[in-house]
Short mmCIF file of C-alpha atoms in Angstrom, two decimals:
data_model
loop_
_atom_site.label_atom_id
_atom_site.label_comp_id
_atom_site.label_asym_id
_atom_site.label_seq_id
_atom_site.Cartn_x
_atom_site.Cartn_y
_atom_site.Cartn_z
CA MET A 1 14.38 29.44 -5.01
CA ASP A 2 14.44 25.97 -6.51
CA PRO A 3 10.76 25.12 -7.22
CA ALA A 4 11.64 21.43 -7.20
CA THR A 5 12.85 21.43 -3.59
CA SER A 6 11.50 24.57 -1.86
CA ASN A 7 8.08 24.49 -0.22
CA ALA A 8 5.26 26.92 -0.98
CA TRP A 9 5.26 28.40 2.54
CA PHE A 10 8.68 29.99 2.05
CA LYS A 11 7.63 31.36 -1.33
CA LEU A 12 4.47 32.95 0.07
CA LYS A 13 6.30 34.44 3.05
CA LEU A 14 9.06 35.96 0.94
CA GLU A 15 6.60 37.40 -1.57
CA ARG A 16 4.53 38.85 1.28
CA TYR A 17 7.50 40.89 2.44
CA GLY A 18 8.38 42.06 -1.03
CA ALA A 19 11.28 39.78 -1.89
CA LEU A 20 12.20 39.41 -5.55
CA LEU A 21 12.28 35.67 -6.18
CA LEU A 22 14.35 33.98 -8.86
CA GLU A 23 13.39 30.42 -9.74
CA ILE A 24 16.66 28.61 -10.38
CA ALA A 25 18.02 25.16 -9.65
CA ASP A 26 19.64 24.66 -6.26
CA PRO A 27 23.26 25.79 -6.81
CA CYS A 28 24.49 23.07 -4.45
CA LEU A 29 23.20 20.22 -6.63
CA MET A 30 25.85 20.08 -9.34
CA PRO A 31 28.91 20.55 -7.08
CA LYS A 32 27.62 17.63 -4.99
CA ALA A 33 26.79 15.52 -8.02
CA ALA A 34 30.08 16.02 -9.91
CA LYS A 35 32.80 14.95 -7.49
CA ASN A 36 36.14 16.73 -7.34
CA SER A 37 39.43 14.83 -7.57
CA VAL A 38 39.67 14.30 -3.79
CA GLU A 39 36.12 12.97 -3.61
CA VAL A 40 36.69 10.70 -6.62
CA GLU A 41 39.79 9.20 -5.03
CA GLY A 42 37.91 8.69 -1.77
CA MET A 43 35.09 6.92 -3.58
CA LYS A 44 37.61 4.62 -5.27
CA GLN A 45 39.42 3.73 -2.06
CA SER A 46 36.27 3.21 0.00
CA HIS A 47 34.92 0.85 -2.66
CA ILE A 48 38.09 -1.23 -2.55
CA ARG A 49 37.82 -1.62 1.22
CA ASP A 50 34.11 -2.30 0.94
CA GLY A 51 34.98 -4.98 -1.60
CA ALA A 52 37.18 -6.65 1.00
CA ALA A 53 34.25 -6.72 3.44
CA MET A 54 32.02 -8.21 0.75
CA THR A 55 34.67 -10.80 -0.10
CA ASN A 56 34.97 -11.89 3.52
CA PHE A 57 31.19 -12.14 3.77
CA LEU A 58 30.67 -14.09 0.55
CA CYS A 59 33.49 -16.49 1.43
CA TRP A 60 31.91 -17.07 4.84
CA LEU A 61 28.46 -17.54 3.27
CA ASP A 62 29.66 -20.14 0.77
CA ALA A 63 31.42 -22.08 3.52
CA GLU A 64 28.35 -22.05 5.76
CA VAL A 65 26.04 -23.20 2.96
CA ALA A 66 28.47 -26.00 2.09
CA ALA A 67 28.37 -27.07 5.74
CA GLY A 68 24.57 -27.18 5.67
CA ASN A 69 24.09 -24.06 7.80
CA LEU A 70 21.16 -22.29 6.14
CA TYR A 71 20.82 -19.20 8.31
CA ASP A 72 18.01 -16.69 8.05
CA GLU A 73 18.14 -13.29 6.38
CA ALA A 74 18.74 -11.41 9.64
CA VAL A 75 21.79 -13.49 10.56
CA LEU A 76 23.28 -12.84 7.12
CA ALA A 77 22.63 -9.10 7.25
CA ASP A 78 24.19 -8.88 10.71
CA LYS A 79 27.23 -10.88 9.61
CA LEU A 80 27.83 -8.60 6.63
CA GLU A 81 27.57 -5.56 8.91
CA THR A 82 30.16 -7.12 11.21
CA PHE A 83 32.61 -7.45 8.32
CA ARG A 84 32.01 -3.82 7.30
CA ARG A 85 32.45 -2.52 10.85
CA ALA A 86 35.91 -4.06 10.97
CA ASP A 87 36.92 -0.99 8.94
CA ALA A 88 37.50 1.87 11.39
CA SER A 89 36.55 4.45 8.75
CA LEU A 90 32.98 3.10 8.53
CA VAL A 91 30.61 5.59 10.16
CA ASP A 92 27.42 3.61 9.51
CA LEU A 93 25.61 1.56 6.91
CA SER A 94 24.40 3.67 4.01
CA PHE A 95 20.90 2.13 4.30
CA ASP A 96 19.16 -0.87 5.85
CA THR A 97 20.57 -4.00 4.24
CA ILE A 98 18.19 -5.76 1.86
CA SER A 99 18.84 -9.39 2.74
CA ALA A 100 16.36 -11.42 0.71
CA SER A 101 16.06 -15.14 0.11
CA ALA A 102 14.19 -16.88 -2.70
CA GLY A 103 10.72 -15.33 -3.22
CA ASN A 104 11.39 -12.49 -0.79
CA ALA A 105 13.93 -11.11 -3.27
CA ALA A 106 11.10 -10.56 -5.76
CA MET A 107 10.19 -7.49 -3.64
CA CYS A 108 12.93 -5.08 -4.70
CA HIS A 109 12.81 -3.07 -1.43
CA TYR A 110 12.16 -6.00 0.89
CA ASN A 111 13.20 -5.56 4.54
CA HIS A 112 13.45 -8.63 6.74
CA GLU A 113 13.03 -6.42 9.81
CA ASN A 114 9.42 -5.78 8.78
CA GLN A 115 8.60 -9.49 8.83
CA GLU A 116 7.41 -11.50 11.82
CA VAL A 117 10.13 -14.03 11.09
CA PRO A 118 13.06 -13.47 8.68
CA GLY A 119 13.14 -15.97 5.86
CA PRO A 120 15.80 -18.69 5.77
CA ILE A 121 18.09 -19.13 2.81
CA ILE A 122 16.92 -22.09 0.75
CA GLN A 123 18.92 -24.64 -1.19
CA ASP A 124 18.90 -24.50 -4.98
CA THR A 125 17.67 -20.94 -5.28
CA LEU A 126 19.05 -17.40 -5.10
CA TYR A 127 19.95 -15.02 -2.28
CA LEU A 128 19.97 -11.27 -3.00
CA VAL A 129 21.87 -8.82 -0.80
CA ASP A 130 21.74 -5.07 -1.45
CA SER A 131 23.90 -3.17 1.00
CA GLY A 132 26.40 -0.39 1.49
CA GLY A 133 28.51 1.66 3.84
CA GLN A 134 29.08 5.29 4.73
CA TYR A 135 32.84 5.67 5.03
CA LEU A 136 34.62 8.90 5.87
CA ASP A 137 36.01 8.99 2.33
CA GLY A 138 33.03 7.71 0.36
CA THR A 139 29.64 6.03 0.09
CA THR A 140 29.03 2.53 -1.30
CA ASP A 141 25.96 0.72 -2.62
CA ILE A 142 26.24 -2.79 -4.05
CA THR A 143 23.89 -5.64 -4.91
CA ARG A 144 24.94 -9.21 -5.54
CA THR A 145 22.72 -12.19 -6.29
CA ILE A 146 24.25 -15.37 -4.93
CA ALA A 147 23.73 -19.02 -5.88
CA ILE A 148 22.63 -21.13 -2.92
CA GLY A 149 23.22 -24.71 -4.01
CA THR A 150 22.33 -25.11 -7.68
CA PRO A 151 19.79 -22.59 -9.00
CA SER A 152 17.42 -23.68 -11.76
CA ASP A 153 18.23 -23.23 -15.43
CA GLU A 154 15.56 -20.52 -15.62
CA MET A 155 17.12 -18.59 -12.76
CA LYS A 156 20.50 -18.76 -14.48
CA ARG A 157 19.02 -17.65 -17.80
CA GLN A 158 17.35 -14.62 -16.23
CA PHE A 159 20.52 -13.77 -14.30
CA THR A 160 22.49 -13.86 -17.55
CA LEU A 161 20.02 -11.53 -19.30
CA VAL A 162 20.33 -9.09 -16.40
CA LEU A 163 24.12 -9.36 -16.55
CA LYS A 164 24.13 -8.64 -20.29
CA GLY A 165 22.16 -5.45 -19.63
CA HIS A 166 24.51 -4.46 -16.82
CA ILE A 167 27.50 -4.92 -19.13
CA SER A 168 25.82 -2.99 -21.96
CA LEU A 169 25.35 0.05 -19.75
CA ALA A 170 28.74 -0.26 -18.05
CA SER A 171 30.56 -0.33 -21.38
CA ALA A 172 28.53 2.38 -23.14
CA LEU A 173 30.09 5.37 -24.86
CA PHE A 174 27.86 8.45 -25.05
CA ALA A 175 28.22 11.99 -26.33
CA ARG A 176 28.56 15.02 -24.09
CA GLY A 177 25.07 16.30 -23.26
CA THR A 178 23.52 12.84 -22.94
CA CYS A 179 20.99 12.39 -20.13
CA GLY A 180 20.32 9.27 -18.10
CA HIS A 181 16.95 8.43 -19.66
CA GLN A 182 18.66 8.16 -23.04
CA LEU A 183 20.83 5.31 -21.70
CA ASP A 184 18.19 3.37 -19.75
CA VAL A 185 17.26 1.09 -22.66
CA LEU A 186 20.82 -0.27 -22.79
CA ALA A 187 20.29 -2.03 -19.47
CA ARG A 188 16.84 -3.35 -20.42
CA GLN A 189 17.38 -4.38 -24.03
CA HIS A 190 18.20 -8.05 -23.46
CA LEU A 191 15.30 -8.52 -21.07
CA TRP A 192 12.96 -6.73 -23.47
CA ALA A 193 14.14 -8.89 -26.38
CA ASN A 194 12.92 -11.91 -24.43
CA GLY A 195 9.68 -10.38 -23.12
CA PHE A 196 10.81 -9.31 -19.64
CA ASP A 197 11.35 -6.05 -17.74
CA TYR A 198 11.85 -4.65 -14.24
CA ASP A 199 9.71 -2.06 -12.51
CA HIS A 200 12.29 0.33 -11.12
CA GLY A 201 14.91 2.77 -12.34
CA THR A 202 18.24 1.54 -13.59
CA GLY A 203 20.46 4.03 -11.81
CA HIS A 204 20.40 6.73 -9.14
CA GLY A 205 22.98 9.31 -8.18
CA VAL A 206 25.14 8.68 -5.11
CA GLY A 207 26.69 11.31 -2.85
CA HIS A 208 30.18 11.41 -1.36
CA PHE A 209 29.60 10.67 2.34
CA LEU A 210 26.13 12.09 1.72
CA SER A 211 22.87 10.52 0.55
CA VAL A 212 23.09 7.11 -1.07
CA HIS A 213 20.18 8.20 -3.31
CA GLU A 214 21.01 11.68 -4.55
CA GLY A 215 20.15 13.67 -7.65
CA PRO A 216 19.83 15.41 -9.90
CA GLN A 217 21.17 12.73 -12.27
CA ARG A 218 19.31 9.46 -12.78
CA ILE A 219 19.04 6.59 -15.26
CA ALA A 220 15.43 5.53 -15.75
CA LYS A 221 12.60 5.40 -18.28
CA ALA A 222 11.26 8.75 -17.05
CA VAL A 223 12.75 11.84 -18.65
CA ASN A 224 15.54 13.49 -16.64
CA ASN A 225 17.07 16.54 -18.30
CA THR A 226 20.30 16.60 -16.30
CA PRO A 227 23.21 15.71 -18.61
CA LEU A 228 25.75 13.25 -17.23
CA VAL A 229 29.14 14.88 -16.66
CA PRO A 230 32.52 13.59 -15.45
CA GLY A 231 32.69 13.13 -11.70
CA MET A 232 29.09 12.03 -11.33
CA VAL A 233 28.50 8.68 -9.62
CA LEU A 234 25.47 6.57 -10.48
CA SER A 235 24.32 3.05 -9.80
CA ASN A 236 23.97 0.48 -12.58
CA GLU A 237 21.39 -1.97 -11.26
CA PRO A 238 19.17 -3.82 -13.72
CA GLY A 239 17.16 -6.69 -12.30
CA TYR A 240 14.44 -9.25 -12.81
CA TYR A 241 11.79 -10.34 -10.31
CA ARG A 242 9.40 -13.27 -10.39
CA ALA A 243 6.74 -13.05 -7.70
CA ASP A 244 7.02 -15.63 -4.90
CA GLU A 245 9.94 -17.36 -6.63
CA PHE A 246 13.14 -15.30 -6.92
CA GLY A 247 14.65 -11.90 -7.51
CA ILE A 248 17.83 -10.89 -9.34
CA ARG A 249 19.74 -7.62 -9.28
CA ILE A 250 23.35 -6.80 -10.19
CA GLU A 251 24.49 -3.41 -8.95
CA ASN A 252 27.78 -1.59 -9.30
CA LEU A 253 28.42 2.10 -8.78
CA GLU A 254 29.82 3.82 -11.86
CA LEU A 255 31.91 6.98 -12.21
CA VAL A 256 31.30 9.13 -15.30
CA VAL A 257 34.62 9.76 -17.07
CA GLU A 258 35.75 11.25 -20.37
CA LYS A 259 36.76 8.63 -22.95
CA ALA A 260 39.37 9.02 -25.67
CA THR A 261 38.21 8.14 -29.19
CA ASN A 262 39.36 8.73 -32.75
CA GLY A 263 36.31 10.89 -33.43
CA ASP A 264 35.78 14.64 -33.15
CA SER A 265 33.06 14.59 -30.46
CA VAL A 266 33.62 14.69 -26.72
CA MET A 267 32.60 11.26 -25.44
CA TYR A 268 31.92 10.01 -21.95
CA GLY A 269 31.62 6.55 -20.43
CA PHE A 270 31.65 4.76 -17.10
CA GLU A 271 34.37 3.44 -14.81
CA ALA A 272 33.20 0.82 -12.32
CA LEU A 273 33.89 1.77 -8.71
CA THR A 274 32.53 -1.38 -7.08
CA ARG A 275 35.04 -4.14 -6.43
CA CYS A 276 33.30 -7.46 -5.80
CA PRO A 277 32.96 -10.63 -7.90
CA ILE A 278 29.76 -11.32 -9.82
CA ASP A 279 28.64 -14.89 -9.12
CA LYS A 280 29.75 -16.94 -12.15
CA ARG A 281 27.73 -19.94 -10.94
CA ASN A 282 24.60 -18.10 -12.10
CA ILE A 283 25.83 -17.45 -15.64
CA VAL A 284 24.84 -19.32 -18.79
CA THR A 285 28.14 -18.73 -20.55
CA GLU A 286 26.72 -19.65 -23.97
CA LEU A 287 24.42 -16.61 -23.82
CA LEU A 288 27.34 -14.18 -23.52
CA THR A 289 29.15 -12.71 -26.50
CA GLU A 290 32.93 -12.75 -26.62
CA GLY A 291 32.90 -9.04 -25.81
CA GLU A 292 30.73 -9.60 -22.74
CA LYS A 293 33.00 -12.40 -21.53
CA ALA A 294 36.00 -10.12 -21.99
CA TRP A 295 34.29 -7.36 -20.00
CA LEU A 296 33.54 -9.72 -17.11
CA ASN A 297 37.05 -11.17 -17.10
CA GLN A 298 38.59 -7.71 -17.12
CA TYR A 299 36.29 -6.57 -14.32
CA HIS A 300 37.21 -9.58 -12.21
CA GLN A 301 40.90 -8.93 -12.84
CA LYS A 302 40.44 -5.42 -11.42
CA VAL A 303 38.64 -6.87 -8.40
CA TRP A 304 41.48 -9.33 -7.81
CA SER A 305 44.21 -6.71 -8.24
CA ASP A 306 42.61 -4.21 -5.86
CA VAL A 307 41.02 -6.43 -3.21
CA SER A 308 43.45 -9.36 -2.88
CA PRO A 309 46.01 -7.33 -0.86
CA LEU A 310 43.30 -6.67 1.75
CA VAL A 311 42.13 -10.24 2.42
CA GLU A 312 43.91 -13.38 3.53
CA GLY A 313 43.50 -17.08 4.25
CA GLU A 314 40.30 -18.72 3.05
CA ALA A 315 38.94 -15.40 1.79
CA LEU A 316 41.97 -14.95 -0.47
CA VAL A 317 41.54 -18.46 -1.88
CA TRP A 318 37.83 -17.81 -2.39
CA LEU A 319 38.51 -14.51 -4.16
CA GLU A 320 41.03 -16.09 -6.52
CA GLU A 321 38.49 -18.71 -7.57
CA ALA A 322 35.68 -16.16 -7.90
CA CYS A 323 37.84 -13.96 -10.16
CA LYS A 324 39.12 -16.68 -12.50
CA PRO A 325 38.29 -16.03 -16.17
CA LEU A 326 35.22 -17.63 -17.69
#
């Protein structure tokens, strides 16, 4: 029995009838966590198609804001779902969409459906959307923080610090045997250096057409003794939240892969699965190093290469602009 997941009733019953109990980890956990080659390919392909849905949505959103149509959070969540459901392989959303405008985004698990009236998007602030889909070949989970009008300099500065942390984790090399809690500081370091933090984990495991939050792997401050191994999928989602003002989160899903080096140790790293532009309008370019700029430009080139064949018209034009180098 796995003491972490089995309840005491089963243990007592089995002992009562003389069963010999072995306390071991659930043998299903690691085969689910470390995807096989078919599951990995499915995760890659589902993220590309999900990126097309996100591109269509973000193009539509920018056009509506430019036209002065400041819809509420419910309208935006429903519109994004419509774009996802255009894919016949979508079975359902992977969780209730977090569609959060301005100060509502400061609550990291905000749900507009729990409010008497969904909040409207507001000019010159930020809109956060955390969403995902359950496709037959994979599960997605993505957060993007979008400029509505012209966000303040402070909003852009905080966004850039969050982005720097996201890039630090995404580009990390780590030795075989490394656990998620040993990497958590990489995502927080730039916020910490400026006196800020966020009150949630940095990354959770994601299943393949299973749970969008799935262990045993995790990236957080709390100790987690499960080493990261190739085939695992985790989120990379640092953030920053200022009560009643705004919230920022940048989330990609990452695949653990083996990395070639000139050294003699087995090294692992991450390969981004998510394919969707990060809003460059929120970035203070001067705060990025040349290496960070190169990472973002390379990421956007991958987004363009993979997603552009799946969109057309205004969405294609929008994507090209969103993926241009800094």
